[in-house]
Coordinates of C-alpha atoms and ligand atoms in Angstrom, one line a residue:
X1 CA 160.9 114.7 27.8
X2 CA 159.5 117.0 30.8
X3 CA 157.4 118.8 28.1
X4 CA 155.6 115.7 26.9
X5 CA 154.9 114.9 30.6
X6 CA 154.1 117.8 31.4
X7 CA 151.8 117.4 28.1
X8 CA 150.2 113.8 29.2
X9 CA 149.7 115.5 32.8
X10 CA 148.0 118.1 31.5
X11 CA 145.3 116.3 29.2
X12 CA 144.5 113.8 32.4
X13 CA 143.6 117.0 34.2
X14 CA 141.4 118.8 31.6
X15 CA 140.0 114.8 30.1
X16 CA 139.6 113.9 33.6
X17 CA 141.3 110.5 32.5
X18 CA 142.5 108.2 35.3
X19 CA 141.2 104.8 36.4
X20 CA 139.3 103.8 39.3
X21 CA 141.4 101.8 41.7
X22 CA 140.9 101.5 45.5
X23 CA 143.4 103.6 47.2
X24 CA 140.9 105.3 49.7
X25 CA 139.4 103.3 52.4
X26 CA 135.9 102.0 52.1
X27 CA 134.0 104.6 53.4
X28 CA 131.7 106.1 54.7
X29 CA 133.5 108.2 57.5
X30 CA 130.9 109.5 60.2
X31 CA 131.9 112.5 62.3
X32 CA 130.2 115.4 64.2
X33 CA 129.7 118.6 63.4
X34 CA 132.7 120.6 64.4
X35 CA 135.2 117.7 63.7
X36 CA 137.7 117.0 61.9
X37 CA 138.1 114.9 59.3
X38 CA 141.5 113.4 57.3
X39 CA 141.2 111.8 54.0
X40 CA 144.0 109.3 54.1
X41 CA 145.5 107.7 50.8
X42 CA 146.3 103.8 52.0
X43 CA 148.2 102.6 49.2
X44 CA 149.8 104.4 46.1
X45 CA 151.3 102.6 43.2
X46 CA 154.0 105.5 42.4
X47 CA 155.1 108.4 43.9
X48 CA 152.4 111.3 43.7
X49 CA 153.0 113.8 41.4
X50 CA 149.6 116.1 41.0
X51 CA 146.6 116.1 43.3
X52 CA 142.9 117.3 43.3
X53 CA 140.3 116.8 45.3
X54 CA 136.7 116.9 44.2
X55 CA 133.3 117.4 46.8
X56 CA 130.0 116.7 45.0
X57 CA 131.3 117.3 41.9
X58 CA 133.1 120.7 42.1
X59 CA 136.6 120.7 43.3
X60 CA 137.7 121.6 46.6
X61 CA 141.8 121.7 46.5
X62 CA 144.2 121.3 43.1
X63 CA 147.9 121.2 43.3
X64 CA 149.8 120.5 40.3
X65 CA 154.2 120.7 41.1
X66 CA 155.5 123.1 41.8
X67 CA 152.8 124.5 43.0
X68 CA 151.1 127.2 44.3
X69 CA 147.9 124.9 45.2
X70 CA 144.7 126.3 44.3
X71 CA 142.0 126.4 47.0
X72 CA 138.1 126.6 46.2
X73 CA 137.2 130.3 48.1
X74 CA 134.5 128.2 50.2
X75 CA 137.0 126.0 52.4
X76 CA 139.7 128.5 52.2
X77 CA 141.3 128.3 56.3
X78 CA 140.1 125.0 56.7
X79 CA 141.6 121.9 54.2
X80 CA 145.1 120.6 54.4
X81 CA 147.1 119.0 51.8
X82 CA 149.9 116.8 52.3
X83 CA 152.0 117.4 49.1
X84 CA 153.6 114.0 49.2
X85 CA 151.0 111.3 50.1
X86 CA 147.6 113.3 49.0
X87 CA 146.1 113.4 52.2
X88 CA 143.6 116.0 52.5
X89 CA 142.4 117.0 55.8
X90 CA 139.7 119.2 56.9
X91 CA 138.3 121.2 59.7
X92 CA 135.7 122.9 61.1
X93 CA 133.2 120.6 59.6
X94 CA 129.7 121.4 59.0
X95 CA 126.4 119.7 57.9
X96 CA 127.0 121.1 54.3
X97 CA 130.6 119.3 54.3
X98 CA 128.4 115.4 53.7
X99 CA 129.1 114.0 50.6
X100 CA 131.1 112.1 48.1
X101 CA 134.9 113.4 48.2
X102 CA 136.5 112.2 45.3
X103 CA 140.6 112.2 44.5
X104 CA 141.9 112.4 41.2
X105 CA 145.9 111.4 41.9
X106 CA 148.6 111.1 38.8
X107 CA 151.6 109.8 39.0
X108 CA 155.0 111.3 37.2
X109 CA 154.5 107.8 34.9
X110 CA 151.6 110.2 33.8
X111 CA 148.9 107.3 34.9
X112 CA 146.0 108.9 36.8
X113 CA 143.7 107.1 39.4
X114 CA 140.6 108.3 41.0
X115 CA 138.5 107.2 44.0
X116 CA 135.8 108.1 46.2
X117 CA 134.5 108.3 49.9
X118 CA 131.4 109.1 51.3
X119 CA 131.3 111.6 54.6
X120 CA 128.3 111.6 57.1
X121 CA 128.1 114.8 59.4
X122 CA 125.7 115.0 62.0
X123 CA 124.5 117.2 65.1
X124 CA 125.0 115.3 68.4
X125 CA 121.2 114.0 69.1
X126 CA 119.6 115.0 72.5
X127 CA 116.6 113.7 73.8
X128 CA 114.7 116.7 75.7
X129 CA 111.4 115.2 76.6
X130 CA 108.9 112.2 76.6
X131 CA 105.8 113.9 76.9
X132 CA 102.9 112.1 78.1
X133 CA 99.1 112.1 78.0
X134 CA 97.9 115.1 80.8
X135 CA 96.2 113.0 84.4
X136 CA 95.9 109.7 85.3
X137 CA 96.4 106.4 83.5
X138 CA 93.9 104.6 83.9
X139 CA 93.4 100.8 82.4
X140 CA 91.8 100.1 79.3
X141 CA 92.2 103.9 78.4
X142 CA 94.5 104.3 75.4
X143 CA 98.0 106.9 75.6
X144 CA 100.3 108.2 73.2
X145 CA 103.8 108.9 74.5
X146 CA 105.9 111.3 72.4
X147 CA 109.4 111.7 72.4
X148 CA 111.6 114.7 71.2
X149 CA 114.8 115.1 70.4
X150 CA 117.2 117.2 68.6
X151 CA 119.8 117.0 66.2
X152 CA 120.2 114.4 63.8
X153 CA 117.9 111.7 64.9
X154 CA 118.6 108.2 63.1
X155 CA 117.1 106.1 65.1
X156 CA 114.4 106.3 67.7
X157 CA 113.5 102.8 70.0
X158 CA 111.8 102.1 72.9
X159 CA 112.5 100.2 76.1
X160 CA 111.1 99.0 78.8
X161 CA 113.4 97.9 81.8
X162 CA 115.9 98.6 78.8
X163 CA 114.5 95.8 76.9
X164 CA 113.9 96.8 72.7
X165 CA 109.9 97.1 72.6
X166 CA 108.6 95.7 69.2
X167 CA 105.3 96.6 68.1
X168 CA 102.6 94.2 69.1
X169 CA 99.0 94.0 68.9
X170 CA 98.8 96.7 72.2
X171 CA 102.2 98.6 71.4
X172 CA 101.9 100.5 67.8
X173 CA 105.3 103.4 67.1
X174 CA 104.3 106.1 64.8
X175 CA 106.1 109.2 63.0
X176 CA 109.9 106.8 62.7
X177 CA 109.2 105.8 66.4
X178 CA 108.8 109.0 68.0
X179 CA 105.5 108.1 68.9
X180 CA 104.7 105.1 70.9
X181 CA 101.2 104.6 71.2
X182 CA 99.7 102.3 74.0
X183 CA 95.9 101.2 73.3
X184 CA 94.6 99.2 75.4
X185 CA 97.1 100.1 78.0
X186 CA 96.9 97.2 80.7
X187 CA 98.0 97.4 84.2
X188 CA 101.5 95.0 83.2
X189 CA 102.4 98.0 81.1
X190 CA 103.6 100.3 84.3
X191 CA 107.0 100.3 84.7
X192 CA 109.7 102.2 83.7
X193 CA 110.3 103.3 80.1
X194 CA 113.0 104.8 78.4
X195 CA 113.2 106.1 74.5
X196 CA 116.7 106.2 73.3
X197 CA 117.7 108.3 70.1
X198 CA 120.7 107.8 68.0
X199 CA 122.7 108.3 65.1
X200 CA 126.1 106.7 64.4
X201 CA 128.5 109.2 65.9
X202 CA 125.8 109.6 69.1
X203 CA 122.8 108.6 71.4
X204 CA 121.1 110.3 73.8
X205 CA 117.9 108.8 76.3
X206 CA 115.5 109.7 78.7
X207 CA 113.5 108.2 80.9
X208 CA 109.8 107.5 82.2
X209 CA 108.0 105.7 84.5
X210 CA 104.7 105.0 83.7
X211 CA 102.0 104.1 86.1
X212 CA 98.6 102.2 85.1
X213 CA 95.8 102.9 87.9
X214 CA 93.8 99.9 88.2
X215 CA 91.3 98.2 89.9
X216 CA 90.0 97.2 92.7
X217 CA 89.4 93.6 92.2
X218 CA 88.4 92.0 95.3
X219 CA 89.0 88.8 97.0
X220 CA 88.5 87.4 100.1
X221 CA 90.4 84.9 102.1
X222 CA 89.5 82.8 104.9
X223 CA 87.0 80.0 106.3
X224 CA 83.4 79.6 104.6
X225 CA 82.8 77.1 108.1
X226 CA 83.4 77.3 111.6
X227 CA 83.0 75.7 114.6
X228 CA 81.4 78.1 117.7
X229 CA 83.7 79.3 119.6
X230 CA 86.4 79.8 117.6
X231 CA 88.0 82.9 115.6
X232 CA 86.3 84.6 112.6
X233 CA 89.4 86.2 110.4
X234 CA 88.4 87.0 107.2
X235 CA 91.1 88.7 104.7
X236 CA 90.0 91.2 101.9
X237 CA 92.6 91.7 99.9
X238 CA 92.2 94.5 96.9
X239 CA 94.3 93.9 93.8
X240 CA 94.5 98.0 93.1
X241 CA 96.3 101.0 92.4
X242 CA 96.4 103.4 93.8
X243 CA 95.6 101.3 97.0
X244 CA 91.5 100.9 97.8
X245 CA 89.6 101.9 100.3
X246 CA 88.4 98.9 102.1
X247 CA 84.6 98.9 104.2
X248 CA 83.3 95.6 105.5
X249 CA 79.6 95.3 105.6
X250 CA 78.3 92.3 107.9
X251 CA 74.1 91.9 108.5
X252 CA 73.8 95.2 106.7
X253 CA 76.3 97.2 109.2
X254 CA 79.0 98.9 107.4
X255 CA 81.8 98.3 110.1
X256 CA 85.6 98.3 110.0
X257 CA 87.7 99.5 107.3
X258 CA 91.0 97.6 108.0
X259 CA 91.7 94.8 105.5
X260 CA 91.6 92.1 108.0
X261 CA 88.4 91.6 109.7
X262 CA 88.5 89.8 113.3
X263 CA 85.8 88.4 115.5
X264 CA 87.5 86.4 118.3
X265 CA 84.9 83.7 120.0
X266 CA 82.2 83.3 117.2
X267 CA 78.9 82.0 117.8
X268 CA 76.2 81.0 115.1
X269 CA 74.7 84.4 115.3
X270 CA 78.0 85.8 113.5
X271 CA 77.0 83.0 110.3
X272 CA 76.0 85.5 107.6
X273 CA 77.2 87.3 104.5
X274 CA 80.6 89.3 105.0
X275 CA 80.7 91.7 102.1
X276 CA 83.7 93.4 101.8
X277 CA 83.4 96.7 99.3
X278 CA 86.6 98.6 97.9
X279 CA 86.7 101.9 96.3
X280 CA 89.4 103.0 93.9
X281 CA 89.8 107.1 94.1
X282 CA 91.2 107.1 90.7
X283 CA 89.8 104.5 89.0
X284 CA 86.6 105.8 90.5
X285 CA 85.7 102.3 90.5
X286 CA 83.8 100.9 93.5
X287 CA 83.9 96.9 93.3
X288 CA 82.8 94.3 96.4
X289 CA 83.0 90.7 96.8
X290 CA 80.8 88.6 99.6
X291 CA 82.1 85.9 101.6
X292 CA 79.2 83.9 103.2
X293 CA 80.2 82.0 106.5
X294 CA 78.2 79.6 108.7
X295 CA 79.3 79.0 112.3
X296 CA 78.0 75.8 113.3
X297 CA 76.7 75.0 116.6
X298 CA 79.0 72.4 118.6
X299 CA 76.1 70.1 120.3
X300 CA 78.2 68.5 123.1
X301 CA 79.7 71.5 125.7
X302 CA 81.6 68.9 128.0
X303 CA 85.0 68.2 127.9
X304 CA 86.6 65.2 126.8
X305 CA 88.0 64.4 130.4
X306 CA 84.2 64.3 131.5
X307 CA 83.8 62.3 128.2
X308 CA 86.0 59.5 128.9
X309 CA 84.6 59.4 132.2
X310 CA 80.7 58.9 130.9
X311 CA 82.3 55.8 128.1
X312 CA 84.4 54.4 131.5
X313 CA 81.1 54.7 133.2
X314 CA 79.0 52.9 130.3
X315 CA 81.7 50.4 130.1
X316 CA 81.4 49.4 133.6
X317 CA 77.8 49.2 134.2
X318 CA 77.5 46.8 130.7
X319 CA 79.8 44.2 132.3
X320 CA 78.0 44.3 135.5
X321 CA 75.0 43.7 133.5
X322 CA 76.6 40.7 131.6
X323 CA 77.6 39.2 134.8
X324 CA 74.9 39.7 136.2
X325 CA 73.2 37.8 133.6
X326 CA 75.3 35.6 133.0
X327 CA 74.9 34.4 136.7
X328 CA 71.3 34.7 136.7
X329 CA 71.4 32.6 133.6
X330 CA 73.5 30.1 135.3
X331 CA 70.9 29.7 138.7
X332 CA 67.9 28.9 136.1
X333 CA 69.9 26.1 133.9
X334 CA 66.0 24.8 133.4
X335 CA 63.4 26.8 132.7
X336 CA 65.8 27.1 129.5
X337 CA 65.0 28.5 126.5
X338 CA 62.6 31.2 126.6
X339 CA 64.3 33.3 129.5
X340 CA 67.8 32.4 128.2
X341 CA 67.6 33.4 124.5
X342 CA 65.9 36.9 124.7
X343 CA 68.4 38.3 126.9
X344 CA 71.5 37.0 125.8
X345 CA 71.3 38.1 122.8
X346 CA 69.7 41.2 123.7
X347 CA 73.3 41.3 125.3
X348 CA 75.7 40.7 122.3
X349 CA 73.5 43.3 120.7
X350 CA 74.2 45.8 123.3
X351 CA 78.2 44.8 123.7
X352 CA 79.1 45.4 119.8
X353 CA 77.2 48.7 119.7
X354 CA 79.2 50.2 122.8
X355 CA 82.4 49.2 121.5
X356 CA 81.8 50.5 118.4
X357 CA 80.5 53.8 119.8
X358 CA 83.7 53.6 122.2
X359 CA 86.0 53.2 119.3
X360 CA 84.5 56.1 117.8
X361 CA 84.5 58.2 120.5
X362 CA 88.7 57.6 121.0
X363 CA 89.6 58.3 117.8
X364 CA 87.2 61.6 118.1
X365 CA 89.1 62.1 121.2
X366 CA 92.7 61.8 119.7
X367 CA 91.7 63.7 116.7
X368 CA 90.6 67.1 119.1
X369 CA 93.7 66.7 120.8
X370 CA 95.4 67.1 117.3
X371 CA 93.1 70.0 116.4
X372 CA 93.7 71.6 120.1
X373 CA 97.6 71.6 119.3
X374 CA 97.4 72.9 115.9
X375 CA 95.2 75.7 116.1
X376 CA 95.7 78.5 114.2
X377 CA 98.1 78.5 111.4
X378 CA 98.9 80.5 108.5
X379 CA 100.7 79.3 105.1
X380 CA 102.5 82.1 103.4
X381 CA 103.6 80.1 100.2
X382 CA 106.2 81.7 99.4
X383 CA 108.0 81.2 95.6
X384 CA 104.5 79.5 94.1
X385 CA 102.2 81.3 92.2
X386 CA 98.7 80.7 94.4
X387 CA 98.2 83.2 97.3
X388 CA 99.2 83.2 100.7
X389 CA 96.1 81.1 102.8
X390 CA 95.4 80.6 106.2
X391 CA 93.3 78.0 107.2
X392 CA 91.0 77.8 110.2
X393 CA 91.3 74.4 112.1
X394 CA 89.2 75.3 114.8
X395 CA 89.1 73.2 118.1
X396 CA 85.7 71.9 118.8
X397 CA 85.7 72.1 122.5
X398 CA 85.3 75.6 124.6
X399 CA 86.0 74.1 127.7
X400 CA 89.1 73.4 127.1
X401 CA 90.5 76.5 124.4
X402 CA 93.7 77.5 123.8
X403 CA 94.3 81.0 122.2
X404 CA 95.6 80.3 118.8
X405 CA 97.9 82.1 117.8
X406 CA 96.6 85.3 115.8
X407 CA 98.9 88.1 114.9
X408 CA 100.3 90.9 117.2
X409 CA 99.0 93.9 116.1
X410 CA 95.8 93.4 113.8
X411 CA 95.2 96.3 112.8
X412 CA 96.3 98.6 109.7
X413 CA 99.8 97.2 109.7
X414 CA 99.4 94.0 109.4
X415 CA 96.2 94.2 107.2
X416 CA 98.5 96.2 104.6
X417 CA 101.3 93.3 105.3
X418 CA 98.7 90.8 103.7
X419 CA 97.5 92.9 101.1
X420 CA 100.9 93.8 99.8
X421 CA 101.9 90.1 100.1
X422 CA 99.3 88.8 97.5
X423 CA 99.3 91.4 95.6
X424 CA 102.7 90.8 94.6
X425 CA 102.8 87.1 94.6
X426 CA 99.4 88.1 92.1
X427 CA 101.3 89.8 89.6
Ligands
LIG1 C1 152.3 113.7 54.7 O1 152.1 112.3 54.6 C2 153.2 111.5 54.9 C3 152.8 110.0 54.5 O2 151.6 109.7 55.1 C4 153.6 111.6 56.3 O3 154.7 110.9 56.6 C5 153.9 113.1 56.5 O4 154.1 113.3 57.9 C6 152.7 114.0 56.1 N1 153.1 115.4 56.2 C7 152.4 116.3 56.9 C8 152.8 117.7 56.9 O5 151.4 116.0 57.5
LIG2 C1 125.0 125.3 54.4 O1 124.5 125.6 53.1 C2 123.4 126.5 53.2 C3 122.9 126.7 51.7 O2 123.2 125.6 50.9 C4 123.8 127.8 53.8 O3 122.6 128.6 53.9 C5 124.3 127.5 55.2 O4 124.8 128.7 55.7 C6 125.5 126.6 55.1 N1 125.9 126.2 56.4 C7 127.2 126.3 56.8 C8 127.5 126.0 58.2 O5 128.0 126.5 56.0
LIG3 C1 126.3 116.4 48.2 O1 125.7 115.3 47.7 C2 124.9 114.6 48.7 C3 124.5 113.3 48.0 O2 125.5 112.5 47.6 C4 123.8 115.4 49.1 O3 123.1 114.8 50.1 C5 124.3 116.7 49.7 O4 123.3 117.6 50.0 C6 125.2 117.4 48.7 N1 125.8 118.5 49.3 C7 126.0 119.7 48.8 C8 126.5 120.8 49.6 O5 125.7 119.8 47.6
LIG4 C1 97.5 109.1 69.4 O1 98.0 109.2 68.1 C2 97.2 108.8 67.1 C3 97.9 108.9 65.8 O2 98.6 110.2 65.7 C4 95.9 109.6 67.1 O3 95.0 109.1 66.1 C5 95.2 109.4 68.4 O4 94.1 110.2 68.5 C6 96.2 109.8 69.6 N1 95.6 109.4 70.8 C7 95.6 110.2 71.9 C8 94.9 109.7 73.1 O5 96.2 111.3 71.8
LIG5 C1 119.4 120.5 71.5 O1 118.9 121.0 72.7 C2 119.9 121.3 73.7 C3 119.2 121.6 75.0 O2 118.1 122.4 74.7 C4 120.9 122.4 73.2 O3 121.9 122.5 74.2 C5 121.5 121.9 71.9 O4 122.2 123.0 71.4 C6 120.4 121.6 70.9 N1 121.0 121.0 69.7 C7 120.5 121.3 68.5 C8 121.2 120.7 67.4 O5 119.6 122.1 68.3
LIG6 C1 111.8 101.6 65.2 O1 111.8 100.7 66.3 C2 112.2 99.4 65.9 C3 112.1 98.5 67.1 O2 110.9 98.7 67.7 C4 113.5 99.4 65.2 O3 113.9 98.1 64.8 C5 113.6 100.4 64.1 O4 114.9 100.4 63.6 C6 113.1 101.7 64.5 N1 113.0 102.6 63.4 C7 113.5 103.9 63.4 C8 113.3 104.7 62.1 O5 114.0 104.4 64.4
LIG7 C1 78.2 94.7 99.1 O1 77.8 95.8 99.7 C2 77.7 96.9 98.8 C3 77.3 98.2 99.6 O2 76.3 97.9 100.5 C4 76.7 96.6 97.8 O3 76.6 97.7 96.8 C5 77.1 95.4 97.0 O4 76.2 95.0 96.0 C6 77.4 94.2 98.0 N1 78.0 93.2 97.2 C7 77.5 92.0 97.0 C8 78.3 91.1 96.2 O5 76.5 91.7 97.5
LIG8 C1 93.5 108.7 96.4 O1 93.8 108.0 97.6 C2 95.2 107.9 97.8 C3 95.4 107.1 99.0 O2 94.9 105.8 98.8 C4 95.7 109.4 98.1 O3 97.1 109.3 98.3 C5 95.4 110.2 96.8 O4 95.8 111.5 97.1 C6 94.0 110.1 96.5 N1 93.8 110.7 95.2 C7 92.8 111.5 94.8 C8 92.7 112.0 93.5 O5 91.9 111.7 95.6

């Protein structure tokens, strides 16, 4: 009886006869090099009687009862056999150790099974550097960004704000993604980057920040008209990076170099071309843009208190006149016709014109008042894509001006306030 076993057990070892069944778990295990791993049998028909373990093909561990096991010189020190469930474990592992393990179990029925599962080793991945092109980033240019790594690298990807970048008709990855390659780069490409390397036991990233030097592109803000007398602010704001260097040139005179260019009390001898010219260091680009303004004469210098005084006046002297008429009229009922008709209706003529005119000039009147009070305002639009404004509603009479409101300090601080403001409600 034990000899015909011991028979049966014997020609499944040397035949290598035993059925595939599933009694290791899907595989395959990942693990690090230095780990440990342990092969686990999770189910087993019968109680085990003989074990071996195969890696790739050549075997690792046999034990057949009673024993002594039999250990491949190459992992002697470093597997583990449990004698009763067929569990192997082993330590110490390397990258040599991936592969297909394989048991080969029988069972004191004699009946032999076999199965397999695949180990994955791998060196922790590091990411050491992003190296980038050598200067300046300049728009339009083209840049490859390398990143390196060690260990074993899986998977390389590339983020932006940690968003996945895919490639697209600007963004190309070469060499498995270590090489992310930026042509044209465009100023909405600064920001920061970061390049993440994996494998499926672990990741590693590093960041960059990339900066795109653009620019300038100029734009001024501000009235095109004015009336005399009032304020000339003109705003140049340049969309660049680094930040320009700002001149104003006005009737050929290069004068200030603040962003915000002020003339209080205009007259039409400041109408002209203001030309505001900014210079990029980087970039070495030099760009300019031309604002041409006209300050209009304002005919009338009285004030509308004297004003209403002259209609008052006008008013006044036409009713004495039609009274007077009219009376004069009434003494010479006779002599009719021709000395009646002429002036009468000289009269009406005379009557509709002024009220008219009056009219006119009250509403005019009323309007200035509404131009006096409002003055100066500026409109930062804030959470809507068009820049800030200001607009100039100038008051059209100098005898009576009020200051309008301009900003406190208007020089650099408040220029770069403005600048900054459209230059972010721009992007
Ligand atoms: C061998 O495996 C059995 C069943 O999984 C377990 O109960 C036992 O503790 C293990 N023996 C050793 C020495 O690990
Ligand atoms: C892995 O195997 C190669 C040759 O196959 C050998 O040179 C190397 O030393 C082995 N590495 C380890 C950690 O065993
Ligand atoms: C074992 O086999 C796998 C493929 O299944 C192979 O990648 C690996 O290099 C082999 N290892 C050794 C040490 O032969
Ligand atoms: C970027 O990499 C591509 C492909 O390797 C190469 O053709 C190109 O010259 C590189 N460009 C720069 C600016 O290094
Ligand atoms: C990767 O580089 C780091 C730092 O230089 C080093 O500590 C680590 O051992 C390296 N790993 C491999 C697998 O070369
Ligand atoms: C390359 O990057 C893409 C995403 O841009 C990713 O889907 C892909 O798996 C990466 N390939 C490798 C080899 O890392
Ligand atoms: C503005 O002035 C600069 C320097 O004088 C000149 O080069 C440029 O052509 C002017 N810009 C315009 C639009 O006239
Ligand atoms: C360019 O100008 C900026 C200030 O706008 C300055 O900080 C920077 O050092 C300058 N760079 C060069 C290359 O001149």
């Amino acid at each position: 009886m034990e000899k015909a076993m011991v028979v049966t057990l014997i020609i499944t070892l040397l035949t290598g006869f035993s059925q595939e069944q599933n009694i290791l778990p899907p595989g395959p295990i990942n693990k690090e090099v230095g780990a440990n791993v342990l092969f686990t049998i999770i189910s087993s028909p019968e109680p085990v009687h003989a074990i071996r373990w195969h890696f790739n093909g050549s075997e690792v561990i046999r034990y057949i009862p009673p024993g002594p096991e039999i250990v491949n010189s190459d992992y002697r020190g470093r597997v583990f056999l449990n004698y009763s469930s067929g569990d192997l474990e082993l330590k110490g592992l390397s990258m040599n150790d991936s592969g297909q393990y394989t048991i080969i179990l029988t069972f004191q029925s004699g009946l032999g099974v076999q199965d397999h599962i695949l180990l994955q080793v791998f060196e922790p991945v590091f990411v050491i550097s992003i190296t980038s092109p050598e200067g300046n980033l300049i728009e339009y240019s083209s840049a490859n960004f390398t990143c390196e790594g060690n260990g074993t690298i899986s998977t390389t990807v590339w983020m932006k704000e940690y968003e996945i970048l895919a490639p697209s008709s600007s963004i190309q990855f070469l060499d498995d993604n270590r090489t992310m390659v930026i042509s044209p780069v465009k100023r909405s490409d600064s920001g920061n980057y970061q390049c993440a390397m994996s494998n499926p036991v672990s990741s590693s990233s590093a960041h960059y920040s990339i900066t795109v030097n653009y620019g300038p592109d100029v734009r001024i803000f501000g009235a095109q008209t004015l009336e005399e007398g009032s304020d000339i602010l003109l705003l140049c704001s340049p969309d660049s990076v680094p930040p320009a260097t700002i001149t104003w040139t006005v009737k050929g005179m290069s004068t200030r170099s603040a962003a915000l260019y002020v003339t209080e009390n205009s007259n039409p001898s400041d109408s002209g071309d203001y030309n505001c010219t900014c210079w990029n260091n980087v970039t070495g680009i030099t760009a300019s843009a031309v604002q041409v303004l006209t300050v209009r004469a304002v005919s009338s210098r009285l004030g509308p208190g004297v004003e209403t005084g002259i209609i008052l006046g006008v008013i006044a002297v036409v009713l004495i006149l039609v009274v007077v008429i009219y009376f004069l009229i009434k003494r010479s009922k006779k002599p009719a016709k021709a000395v009646r008709e002429t002036p009468v209706s000289m009269t009406a003529d005379q009557q509709t014109d002024v009220t008219s005119g009056y009219n006119n000039m009250v509403a005019e009147t009323l309007k200035r008042s509404k131009e006096l009070t409002a003055g100066f305002t500026y409109h930062t639009q804030n959470g809507r894509s068009s820049p800030p404004l200001y607009e100039n509603q100038s008051q059209t009479t100098p005898a009576r001006r009020n200051r309008p409101p301009l900003p406190q300090n208007r020089e650099t601080n408040d220029s770069e306030l403005y600048c900054s403001a459209i230059v972010t409600s721009n992007n």
